[in-house]
Tab-separated table of C-alpha atoms in Angstrom:
chain	number	residue	atom	x	y	z
A	1	ASP	CA	132.376	-59.042	20.742
A	2	VAL	CA	133.097	-59.139	17.089
A	3	LYS	CA	135.845	-61.605	16.196
A	4	VAL	CA	137.710	-61.290	12.880
A	5	THR	CA	140.394	-63.917	12.488
A	6	GLN	CA	143.157	-63.885	9.988
A	7	SER	CA	144.809	-67.168	9.234
A	8	SER	CA	148.403	-66.076	9.716
A	9	ARG	CA	150.202	-63.393	11.695
A	10	TYR	CA	153.485	-63.733	9.643
A	11	LEU	CA	153.980	-65.279	6.267
A	12	VAL	CA	157.074	-65.573	4.057
A	13	LYS	CA	156.691	-66.411	0.421
A	14	ARG	CA	158.788	-66.342	-2.675
A	15	THR	CA	158.320	-64.169	-5.867
A	16	GLY	CA	155.914	-65.817	-8.307
A	17	GLU	CA	154.193	-67.880	-5.742
A	18	LYS	CA	150.372	-67.918	-5.511
A	19	VAL	CA	149.421	-66.630	-2.058
A	20	PHE	CA	146.210	-67.048	-0.132
A	21	LEU	CA	145.329	-64.907	2.879
A	22	GLU	CA	142.156	-66.050	4.725
A	23	CYS	CA	139.855	-64.034	6.912
A	24	VAL	CA	136.893	-65.334	9.033
A	25	GLN	CA	134.409	-63.331	10.941
A	26	ASP	CA	131.817	-64.665	13.446
A	27	MET	CA	129.269	-61.836	13.635
A	28	ASP	CA	127.246	-62.515	10.391
A	29	HIS	CA	128.503	-59.303	8.839
A	30	GLU	CA	127.643	-58.692	5.233
A	31	ASN	CA	130.484	-56.336	4.472
A	32	MET	CA	134.184	-57.527	4.473
A	33	PHE	CA	137.250	-55.651	3.400
A	34	TRP	CA	140.880	-56.200	2.581
A	35	TYR	CA	143.467	-53.448	3.162
A	36	ARG	CA	147.117	-53.187	2.987
A	37	GLN	CA	149.027	-50.742	5.202
A	38	ASP	CA	152.435	-49.374	4.407
A	39	PRO	CA	154.533	-46.751	6.343
A	40	GLY	CA	153.534	-43.221	5.140
A	41	LEU	CA	150.748	-44.476	2.930
A	42	GLY	CA	148.212	-45.418	5.567
A	43	LEU	CA	145.391	-47.996	4.976
A	44	ARG	CA	144.717	-48.575	1.388
A	45	LEU	CA	141.518	-50.527	0.266
A	46	ILE	CA	142.263	-53.474	-2.120
A	47	TYR	CA	138.892	-55.118	-2.395
A	48	PHE	CA	135.597	-55.353	-0.575
A	49	SER	CA	132.499	-57.453	-0.627
A	50	TYR	CA	128.931	-56.819	0.500
A	51	ASP	CA	127.465	-60.242	-0.105
A	52	VAL	CA	128.393	-63.773	-0.900
A	53	LYS	CA	130.014	-63.998	-4.357
A	54	MET	CA	129.987	-60.250	-4.620
A	55	LYS	CA	133.119	-58.198	-4.890
A	56	GLU	CA	134.214	-54.725	-5.716
A	57	LYS	CA	137.463	-53.142	-6.523
A	58	GLY	CA	138.991	-50.756	-4.038
A	59	ASP	CA	141.823	-48.237	-4.701
A	60	ILE	CA	144.547	-50.644	-5.414
A	61	PRO	CA	143.375	-53.945	-6.849
A	62	GLU	CA	146.066	-54.610	-9.335
A	63	GLY	CA	147.839	-57.872	-8.675
A	64	TYR	CA	145.099	-59.227	-6.325
A	65	SER	CA	141.952	-61.071	-6.553
A	66	VAL	CA	139.354	-62.076	-3.886
A	67	SER	CA	136.923	-64.890	-3.229
A	68	ARG	CA	133.761	-64.931	-1.083
A	69	GLU	CA	132.031	-68.308	-1.263
A	70	LYS	CA	130.607	-68.134	2.266
A	71	LYS	CA	129.319	-65.168	4.138
A	72	GLU	CA	131.863	-65.579	7.087
A	73	ARG	CA	134.925	-65.968	4.937
A	74	PHE	CA	136.737	-63.551	2.606
A	75	SER	CA	140.078	-64.586	0.900
A	76	LEU	CA	142.672	-62.471	-0.632
A	77	ILE	CA	144.740	-64.018	-3.369
A	78	LEU	CA	148.045	-62.781	-4.779
A	79	GLU	CA	148.103	-64.449	-8.208
A	80	SER	CA	151.941	-64.121	-8.660
A	81	ALA	CA	153.553	-62.583	-5.633
A	82	SER	CA	155.957	-59.794	-6.156
A	83	THR	CA	158.369	-57.987	-3.716
A	84	ASN	CA	156.335	-54.764	-3.864
A	85	GLN	CA	153.444	-56.854	-2.249
A	86	THR	CA	155.396	-57.092	0.918
A	87	SER	CA	153.202	-55.354	3.435
A	88	MET	CA	150.886	-55.621	6.386
A	89	TYR	CA	147.400	-56.978	5.260
A	90	LEU	CA	144.351	-56.219	7.345
A	91	CYS	CA	140.895	-57.726	7.008
A	92	ALA	CA	137.745	-55.994	8.308
A	93	SER	CA	134.121	-56.521	8.524
A	94	SER	CA	130.931	-54.450	9.175
A	95	LEU	CA	127.222	-54.615	9.074
A	96	TYR	CA	125.615	-53.745	5.782
A	97	THR	CA	122.350	-52.536	7.062
A	98	ASP	CA	123.632	-49.848	9.419
A	99	HIS	CA	125.967	-47.311	7.895
A	100	ASN	CA	126.786	-46.017	11.288
A	101	GLN	CA	128.466	-49.252	12.273
A	102	PRO	CA	132.261	-49.215	12.357
A	103	GLN	CA	134.557	-51.656	10.692
A	104	HIS	CA	136.220	-54.254	12.918
A	105	PHE	CA	139.738	-55.347	12.149
A	106	GLY	CA	141.539	-58.663	12.474
A	107	ASP	CA	145.064	-58.812	13.886
A	108	GLY	CA	146.736	-58.481	10.473
A	109	THR	CA	149.062	-60.600	8.449
A	110	ARG	CA	152.622	-59.309	7.887
A	111	LEU	CA	153.557	-60.756	4.426
A	112	SER	CA	157.116	-60.750	3.236
A	113	ILE	CA	157.825	-61.650	-0.373
A	114	LEU	CA	161.412	-62.696	-1.071
B	1	GLN	CA	143.764	-32.557	-1.663
B	2	LYS	CA	143.552	-35.843	0.351
B	3	GLU	CA	140.134	-36.851	1.242
B	4	VAL	CA	140.932	-37.201	5.017
B	5	GLU	CA	143.923	-35.258	6.306
B	6	GLN	CA	145.743	-35.576	9.660
B	7	ASN	CA	148.892	-34.170	10.841
B	8	SER	CA	151.380	-37.093	11.040
B	9	GLY	CA	153.181	-35.859	14.160
B	10	PRO	CA	154.681	-36.979	16.376
B	11	LEU	CA	152.507	-35.043	18.858
B	12	SER	CA	154.327	-35.064	22.223
B	13	VAL	CA	152.539	-34.343	25.411
B	14	PRO	CA	153.415	-34.841	29.013
B	15	GLU	CA	151.663	-37.334	31.177
B	16	GLY	CA	148.485	-36.005	32.622
B	17	ALA	CA	148.013	-33.400	29.928
B	18	ILE	CA	145.252	-33.147	27.329
B	19	ALA	CA	146.161	-34.471	23.913
B	20	SER	CA	144.306	-32.957	20.927
B	21	LEU	CA	144.082	-34.806	17.655
B	22	ASN	CA	142.672	-33.218	14.627
B	23	CYS	CA	141.258	-34.458	11.272
B	24	THR	CA	139.710	-32.633	8.245
B	25	TYR	CA	137.823	-34.257	5.412
B	26	SER	CA	136.729	-33.077	1.917
B	27	ASP	CA	133.469	-34.750	1.289
B	28	ARG	CA	130.642	-32.602	2.567
B	29	VAL	CA	128.096	-35.346	2.573
B	30	SER	CA	130.126	-37.529	5.030
B	31	GLN	CA	127.836	-38.996	7.674
B	32	SER	CA	129.912	-41.144	10.119
B	33	PHE	CA	133.198	-40.548	11.713
B	34	PHE	CA	135.426	-42.923	13.656
B	35	TRP	CA	138.660	-42.673	15.568
B	36	TYR	CA	140.872	-45.909	15.779
B	37	ARG	CA	143.910	-46.387	17.906
B	38	GLN	CA	146.819	-48.523	16.467
B	39	TYR	CA	149.762	-49.672	18.555
B	40	SER	CA	152.976	-50.372	16.740
B	41	GLY	CA	152.725	-53.771	14.926
B	42	LYS	CA	149.074	-54.187	15.858
B	43	SER	CA	145.801	-53.669	14.039
B	44	PRO	CA	143.455	-50.707	14.372
B	45	GLU	CA	140.975	-50.851	17.197
B	46	LEU	CA	137.895	-48.604	17.448
B	47	ILE	CA	137.799	-46.039	20.321
B	48	MET	CA	135.108	-43.510	19.371
B	49	SER	CA	132.436	-43.013	16.748
B	50	ILE	CA	130.503	-39.741	16.170
B	51	TYR	CA	127.609	-38.963	13.821
B	52	SER	CA	126.085	-35.603	14.870
B	53	ASN	CA	127.682	-32.129	15.327
B	54	GLY	CA	128.956	-31.423	18.895
B	55	ASP	CA	130.782	-33.366	21.418
B	56	LYS	CA	130.631	-37.090	22.430
B	57	GLU	CA	132.385	-38.191	25.570
B	58	ASP	CA	133.519	-41.665	26.609
B	59	GLY	CA	135.680	-41.881	29.715
B	60	ARG	CA	138.862	-39.924	29.059
B	61	PHE	CA	138.068	-39.579	25.364
B	62	THR	CA	135.965	-36.773	23.678
B	63	ALA	CA	135.165	-36.656	20.037
B	64	GLN	CA	134.122	-33.310	18.557
B	65	LEU	CA	132.498	-32.983	15.075
B	66	ASN	CA	131.846	-29.716	13.182
B	67	LYS	CA	130.279	-30.687	9.854
B	68	ALA	CA	130.225	-27.035	8.623
B	69	SER	CA	133.986	-26.710	9.016
B	70	GLN	CA	134.418	-30.462	7.943
B	71	TYR	CA	136.524	-31.027	11.026
B	72	VAL	CA	136.622	-33.820	13.585
B	73	SER	CA	138.846	-34.017	16.618
B	74	LEU	CA	139.712	-36.334	19.481
B	75	LEU	CA	140.722	-35.137	22.936
B	76	ILE	CA	142.322	-37.399	25.381
B	77	ARG	CA	142.265	-36.130	28.892
B	78	ASP	CA	144.803	-37.163	31.639
B	79	SER	CA	147.100	-38.684	28.894
B	80	GLN	CA	148.912	-41.791	29.921
B	81	PRO	CA	152.104	-43.393	28.476
B	82	SER	CA	149.809	-46.255	27.378
B	83	ASP	CA	148.015	-43.729	25.113
B	84	SER	CA	151.154	-43.529	22.972
B	85	ALA	CA	149.973	-44.895	19.626
B	86	THR	CA	148.957	-43.737	16.159
B	87	TYR	CA	145.450	-42.462	16.042
B	88	LEU	CA	143.505	-42.959	12.704
B	89	CYS	CA	140.619	-40.856	11.676
B	90	ALA	CA	138.086	-42.601	9.426
B	91	VAL	CA	135.217	-41.019	7.541
B	92	ARG	CA	132.236	-42.710	5.748
B	93	PRO	CA	131.388	-40.501	2.760
B	94	GLY	CA	127.807	-40.507	1.895
B	95	ALA	CA	125.720	-43.681	1.621
B	96	THR	CA	128.624	-46.088	1.206
B	97	ASN	CA	130.001	-49.102	3.073
B	98	LYS	CA	133.557	-47.908	2.733
B	99	LEU	CA	135.597	-45.941	5.119
B	100	ILE	CA	138.259	-43.427	4.035
B	101	PHE	CA	141.247	-43.351	6.465
B	102	GLY	CA	143.717	-40.683	7.121
B	103	THR	CA	147.316	-41.562	7.437
B	104	GLY	CA	147.238	-41.163	11.267
B	105	THR	CA	148.861	-38.965	13.877
B	106	LEU	CA	151.590	-40.466	16.123
B	107	LEU	CA	151.004	-39.555	19.768
B	108	ALA	CA	153.765	-39.793	22.312
B	109	VAL	CA	152.935	-39.272	25.966
B	110	GLN	CA	156.081	-38.546	27.942
B	111	PRO	CA	156.228	-39.987	31.534
């Protein structure tokens, strides 16, 4: 089974802090994704990566950055956290070579910015 | 027009009935289609995938795809209260690694 692990289930931070969300997958997947999910807005793609050190902006990259130094790990960084970044953050991974493969999700991190 | 559209619901069905969940998409070259189930406070989990026109069955679940009408559906037979969740439709448009998600349909199965 694919295992996608997010470092924290719940996180509380303060406005202006630099926040790191970590995601690790154990299936040697090339693709990794970061989403946020808000009521009524669904899943929105923040950033994705299809290889080590490669990244592409998703639909809502503003205020976020990412890092992929190793194939199994994809980090999301909130450079200066703001209250409007309070949300559920979901990491996912998938195989690059087979477009018919689904994305597999981690358990999510519920982030609150005070 | 949204790229992937779902009725937000709630869709309420009695226990034992068939639940029918629908999804339309706008990109004609979409190739892969997925249904995810998401319980409240949890992450999405894959329940079905479909790539060709027609029906695909897996236990109590049947996915139906009609590319000409740009329509994909999920049928749940013998609905159980444990099926109560939000169902997300996801579409892969063209030769891309990204998925486009609908906002989900909330299903409530009444005992």
